[in-house]
Amino acid sequence: MFSGRGTPIGYAKAIADHNLAVMPPHQLSSCAAVAGKHVERKEGREFVTYPSSYNPGPSLCDHLEFALKHEGVSLEVLAALFRAVDQGPFEDELCRHIQARPTGQNTRRLWFLYEFLTGRELPLEDVAQGNYVELLDPERYYTAAPVNSRRHRVRDNLLGNVNFCPMVRRIPALQELEAKRLASEAAQIVASYDEDALRRAVDYLYTKETRSSFNIEREKPSQKRAARFVALLRELPDRTSLNRAALVQMQNVIVEERFGERGYRKAQNYVGESVGVGLRQRVHFVPPRPKVVPRLMRGLLSSLERMMASQVEPVVHAAAISFGFVFIHPFEDGNGRLHRLLIHYILSRAGFTPKGLIFPISAVMLQKRQQYDACLESFSKPLMTLLDYTVDEDGHLSVKGRTSGFYRYVDFTRMAEDLYLWTEETIRTEFRDELDFIVRYRKAREKLDDLVEMPDTSRNRFVQFCLQNGGRLSAGKRAKYFSALTDDEVRALEQVVQELLMTRAGPRPI
């Protein structure tokens, strides 16, 4: 895991000394005989080499304070470490460390985090003086409204709780995307169109999102299932909260009726494919064991509400919860579609999406399938190197060892950035293009009707056939549906389609 120069310090030392099986944190540090700080960036992570003077020394607590100060908060590493240490001796060392500097900011953070992550209370008196300190630096992390811990004089501003707590770093790319104020841009786009254009666009936007979400899963739903999904998308913004029962009901709506579930899964599932002559399983992703799913989901739903109440930036919020959900994979079927439904739920409930409308984000995810898969794999690939599992001849998978920590404290920074980029493209292309097409189609309809008065169904069919064939009506379609039209009429109608509707690439249902 560590690839820096010199002697590991901070989290890198804790991981190495205690042989911790953890997802690699975003920064790992070392110290060496160098003149200044050196940073090497590799696969989205930073390997930082500090001058030897930064070496915290032999004390584990000093290394943890260094980590909190220079590397940030890694709940997963800390939770794994606190499970791995010899509890009695470590608590003695930690108590002495705290008593030696009871008002130190990182000392109090470390004290709070030990008790938060272990549920154990150290034999120490509460802090009696000193200013409160934020647990997460708001300039480095997205944070929730703080809750004061009087015992430590620490302001807990985590995005979740001990059962599930996403982390999102306030990297420059996310700050730049925030500054674009996409919600305001979307509102301005909506304001520039009349009610008729918006009304006509809505149906297609919901249908497009439904079709794209199923296509990502390589599924083609029946008309009935697609209609149920659209209805769910439409009523989702009206839900003021989500709980287990609501998620089960949503799962029942989007899958085939016989695969509807009564609760969270009871079996170990995985994402994979059958390969080879013997149809052996190639496993791409293993979610947590079923016995820990209820606790993880309680934490996720609690985190959702805490972020909503704290008005955390909506796209960051949607990324943390929706990707957290799909990594937990709480159902046997429908997890991917529910993951994307949660994005719409959070963006709508936070007021990011204009009321009554929807951004067809799944359409962009489908177009950028490789990017979407890479985003998921930024978590799944390192995870799979840490899991010990077996698959029997019947395809049943078994996981060995404790794994729940891998899914509990995930860094969702990459997911937040990608979702922001997909949302930006959705607003500026899919959303705006659809509204533009509606306006152009109204003009085209008037011109088409001036040339030939056809029933709506025939007119729409003519336009659709032309869009599917590069702006011209094929001989076969003409013979079958439009034999009554003259050559001049067909050419004139084609010209209208070409001039007003062919600026939008690709065929589109009318």
PDB file of N, CA, C and O in Angstrom, residues 159-160 164 166 240-243 247 297-312 317 321-322 342 345-346 349:
ATOM      1  N   LEU A 159     -20.660  13.654   8.587  1.00  0.00           N
ATOM      2  CA  LEU A 159     -21.840  13.529   7.731  1.00  0.00           C
ATOM      3  C   LEU A 159     -22.744  12.374   8.140  1.00  0.00           C
ATOM      4  O   LEU A 159     -23.852  12.238   7.610  1.00  0.00           O
ATOM      5  N   GLY A 160     -22.280  11.534   9.058  1.00  0.00           N
ATOM      6  CA  GLY A 160     -23.077  10.390   9.480  1.00  0.00           C
ATOM      7  C   GLY A 160     -22.797  10.036  10.917  1.00  0.00           C
ATOM      8  O   GLY A 160     -22.443  10.890  11.728  1.00  0.00           O
ATOM      9  N   PHE A 164     -22.637   4.355   9.765  1.00  0.00           N
ATOM     10  CA  PHE A 164     -22.318   4.690   8.379  1.00  0.00           C
ATOM     11  C   PHE A 164     -21.952   6.163   8.346  1.00  0.00           C
ATOM     12  O   PHE A 164     -22.764   7.015   8.720  1.00  0.00           O
ATOM     13  N   PRO A 166     -20.109   8.678   5.604  1.00  0.00           N
ATOM     14  CA  PRO A 166     -19.365   9.000   4.388  1.00  0.00           C
ATOM     15  C   PRO A 166     -18.418  10.171   4.617  1.00  0.00           C
ATOM     16  O   PRO A 166     -18.664  11.029   5.471  1.00  0.00           O
ATOM     17  N   THR A 240     -41.231  12.891   2.112  1.00  0.00           N
ATOM     18  CA  THR A 240     -40.470  13.748   3.029  1.00  0.00           C
ATOM     19  C   THR A 240     -39.354  12.995   3.734  1.00  0.00           C
ATOM     20  O   THR A 240     -38.469  13.608   4.338  1.00  0.00           O
ATOM     21  N   SER A 241     -39.384  11.667   3.681  1.00  0.00           N
ATOM     22  CA  SER A 241     -38.322  10.875   4.300  1.00  0.00           C
ATOM     23  C   SER A 241     -38.347   9.477   3.698  1.00  0.00           C
ATOM     24  O   SER A 241     -39.303   9.094   3.015  1.00  0.00           O
ATOM     25  N   LEU A 242     -37.267   8.738   3.943  1.00  0.00           N
ATOM     26  CA  LEU A 242     -37.186   7.351   3.516  1.00  0.00           C
ATOM     27  C   LEU A 242     -36.862   6.470   4.708  1.00  0.00           C
ATOM     28  O   LEU A 242     -36.109   6.877   5.595  1.00  0.00           O
ATOM     29  N   ASN A 243     -37.428   5.287   4.723  1.00  0.00           N
ATOM     30  CA  ASN A 243     -37.077   4.301   5.738  1.00  0.00           C
ATOM     31  C   ASN A 243     -37.004   2.933   5.061  1.00  0.00           C
ATOM     32  O   ASN A 243     -37.136   2.817   3.840  1.00  0.00           O
ATOM     33  N   LEU A 247     -38.015   1.822   1.103  1.00  0.00           N
ATOM     34  CA  LEU A 247     -37.060   1.243   0.159  1.00  0.00           C
ATOM     35  C   LEU A 247     -37.538  -0.113  -0.345  1.00  0.00           C
ATOM     36  O   LEU A 247     -37.381  -0.435  -1.529  1.00  0.00           O
ATOM     37  N   MET A 297     -27.579   0.065   6.804  1.00  0.00           N
ATOM     38  CA  MET A 297     -28.679   0.813   6.210  1.00  0.00           C
ATOM     39  C   MET A 297     -29.297   1.790   7.204  1.00  0.00           C
ATOM     40  O   MET A 297     -29.735   2.880   6.820  1.00  0.00           O
ATOM     41  N   ARG A 298     -29.362   1.423   8.471  1.00  0.00           N
ATOM     42  CA  ARG A 298     -29.830   2.395   9.488  1.00  0.00           C
ATOM     43  C   ARG A 298     -28.909   3.606   9.491  1.00  0.00           C
ATOM     44  O   ARG A 298     -29.362   4.763   9.562  1.00  0.00           O
ATOM     45  N   GLY A 299     -27.608   3.336   9.417  1.00  0.00           N
ATOM     46  CA  GLY A 299     -26.653   4.440   9.384  1.00  0.00           C
ATOM     47  C   GLY A 299     -26.795   5.276   8.135  1.00  0.00           C
ATOM     48  O   GLY A 299     -26.740   6.518   8.189  1.00  0.00           O
ATOM     49  N   LEU A 300     -26.986   4.632   6.984  1.00  0.00           N
ATOM     50  CA  LEU A 300     -27.114   5.374   5.733  1.00  0.00           C
ATOM     51  C   LEU A 300     -28.345   6.268   5.747  1.00  0.00           C
ATOM     52  O   LEU A 300     -28.276   7.446   5.355  1.00  0.00           O
ATOM     53  N   LEU A 301     -29.483   5.742   6.197  1.00  0.00           N
ATOM     54  CA  LEU A 301     -30.708   6.556   6.229  1.00  0.00           C
ATOM     55  C   LEU A 301     -30.594   7.688   7.236  1.00  0.00           C
ATOM     56  O   LEU A 301     -31.103   8.788   7.010  1.00  0.00           O
ATOM     57  N   SER A 302     -29.918   7.435   8.344  1.00  0.00           N
ATOM     58  CA  SER A 302     -29.672   8.499   9.328  1.00  0.00           C
ATOM     59  C   SER A 302     -28.760   9.566   8.741  1.00  0.00           C
ATOM     60  O   SER A 302     -28.987  10.775   8.937  1.00  0.00           O
ATOM     61  N   SER A 303     -27.736   9.129   8.010  1.00  0.00           N
ATOM     62  CA  SER A 303     -26.823  10.071   7.362  1.00  0.00           C
ATOM     63  C   SER A 303     -27.556  10.906   6.322  1.00  0.00           C
ATOM     64  O   SER A 303     -27.323  12.117   6.199  1.00  0.00           O
ATOM     65  N   LEU A 304     -28.450  10.278   5.565  1.00  0.00           N
ATOM     66  CA  LEU A 304     -29.243  11.007   4.576  1.00  0.00           C
ATOM     67  C   LEU A 304     -29.989  12.167   5.231  1.00  0.00           C
ATOM     68  O   LEU A 304     -29.961  13.299   4.737  1.00  0.00           O
ATOM     69  N   GLU A 305     -30.638  11.879   6.361  1.00  0.00           N
ATOM     70  CA  GLU A 305     -31.419  12.920   7.036  1.00  0.00           C
ATOM     71  C   GLU A 305     -30.519  13.977   7.660  1.00  0.00           C
ATOM     72  O   GLU A 305     -30.855  15.162   7.654  1.00  0.00           O
ATOM     73  N   ARG A 306     -29.379  13.558   8.200  1.00  0.00           N
ATOM     74  CA  ARG A 306     -28.470  14.546   8.808  1.00  0.00           C
ATOM     75  C   ARG A 306     -27.941  15.507   7.748  1.00  0.00           C
ATOM     76  O   ARG A 306     -27.877  16.717   7.975  1.00  0.00           O
ATOM     77  N   MET A 307     -27.594  14.987   6.584  1.00  0.00           N
ATOM     78  CA  MET A 307     -27.094  15.858   5.523  1.00  0.00           C
ATOM     79  C   MET A 307     -28.190  16.765   4.976  1.00  0.00           C
ATOM     80  O   MET A 307     -27.951  17.926   4.648  1.00  0.00           O
ATOM     81  N   MET A 308     -29.417  16.229   4.894  1.00  0.00           N
ATOM     82  CA  MET A 308     -30.525  17.046   4.415  1.00  0.00           C
ATOM     83  C   MET A 308     -30.798  18.189   5.384  1.00  0.00           C
ATOM     84  O   MET A 308     -30.968  19.344   4.970  1.00  0.00           O
ATOM     85  N   ALA A 309     -30.832  17.877   6.669  1.00  0.00           N
ATOM     86  CA  ALA A 309     -31.079  18.912   7.681  1.00  0.00           C
ATOM     87  C   ALA A 309     -29.957  19.942   7.711  1.00  0.00           C
ATOM     88  O   ALA A 309     -30.185  21.117   8.039  1.00  0.00           O
ATOM     89  N   SER A 310     -28.749  19.523   7.374  1.00  0.00           N
ATOM     90  CA  SER A 310     -27.585  20.410   7.397  1.00  0.00           C
ATOM     91  C   SER A 310     -27.402  21.163   6.086  1.00  0.00           C
ATOM     92  O   SER A 310     -26.485  21.973   5.960  1.00  0.00           O
ATOM     93  N   GLN A 311     -28.272  20.867   5.107  1.00  0.00           N
ATOM     94  CA  GLN A 311     -28.198  21.496   3.783  1.00  0.00           C
ATOM     95  C   GLN A 311     -26.816  21.316   3.155  1.00  0.00           C
ATOM     96  O   GLN A 311     -26.220  22.244   2.603  1.00  0.00           O
ATOM     97  N   VAL A 312     -26.299  20.105   3.268  1.00  0.00           N
ATOM     98  CA  VAL A 312     -25.051  19.771   2.589  1.00  0.00           C
ATOM     99  C   VAL A 312     -25.262  19.916   1.088  1.00  0.00           C
ATOM    100  O   VAL A 312     -26.347  19.650   0.572  1.00  0.00           O
ATOM    101  N   HIS A 317     -24.163  15.324  -1.432  1.00  0.00           N
ATOM    102  CA  HIS A 317     -25.092  14.522  -0.628  1.00  0.00           C
ATOM    103  C   HIS A 317     -25.598  13.328  -1.437  1.00  0.00           C
ATOM    104  O   HIS A 317     -25.570  12.170  -0.970  1.00  0.00           O
ATOM    105  N   ILE A 321     -24.794   9.199  -0.561  1.00  0.00           N
ATOM    106  CA  ILE A 321     -25.874   8.275  -0.196  1.00  0.00           C
ATOM    107  C   ILE A 321     -26.136   7.256  -1.299  1.00  0.00           C
ATOM    108  O   ILE A 321     -26.274   6.052  -1.037  1.00  0.00           O
ATOM    109  N   SER A 322     -26.202   7.692  -2.538  1.00  0.00           N
ATOM    110  CA  SER A 322     -26.548   6.761  -3.622  1.00  0.00           C
ATOM    111  C   SER A 322     -25.446   5.735  -3.860  1.00  0.00           C
ATOM    112  O   SER A 322     -25.737   4.540  -4.050  1.00  0.00           O
ATOM    113  N   LEU A 342     -32.204   7.232  -5.908  1.00  0.00           N
ATOM    114  CA  LEU A 342     -31.812   8.023  -4.739  1.00  0.00           C
ATOM    115  C   LEU A 342     -31.167   9.340  -5.154  1.00  0.00           C
ATOM    116  O   LEU A 342     -31.320  10.356  -4.459  1.00  0.00           O
ATOM    117  N   TYR A 345     -34.070  11.529  -5.890  1.00  0.00           N
ATOM    118  CA  TYR A 345     -34.782  11.853  -4.651  1.00  0.00           C
ATOM    119  C   TYR A 345     -34.083  12.982  -3.903  1.00  0.00           C
ATOM    120  O   TYR A 345     -34.712  13.963  -3.479  1.00  0.00           O
ATOM    121  N   ILE A 346     -32.786  12.866  -3.737  1.00  0.00           N
ATOM    122  CA  ILE A 346     -32.036  13.860  -2.957  1.00  0.00           C
ATOM    123  C   ILE A 346     -31.961  15.191  -3.689  1.00  0.00           C
ATOM    124  O   ILE A 346     -32.172  16.258  -3.087  1.00  0.00           O
ATOM    125  N   ARG A 349     -35.513  16.711  -3.468  1.00  0.00           N
ATOM    126  CA  ARG A 349     -35.890  17.123  -2.116  1.00  0.00           C
ATOM    127  C   ARG A 349     -35.090  18.342  -1.657  1.00  0.00           C
ATOM    128  O   ARG A 349     -35.609  19.186  -0.916  1.00  0.00           O
TER     129      ARG A 349
END
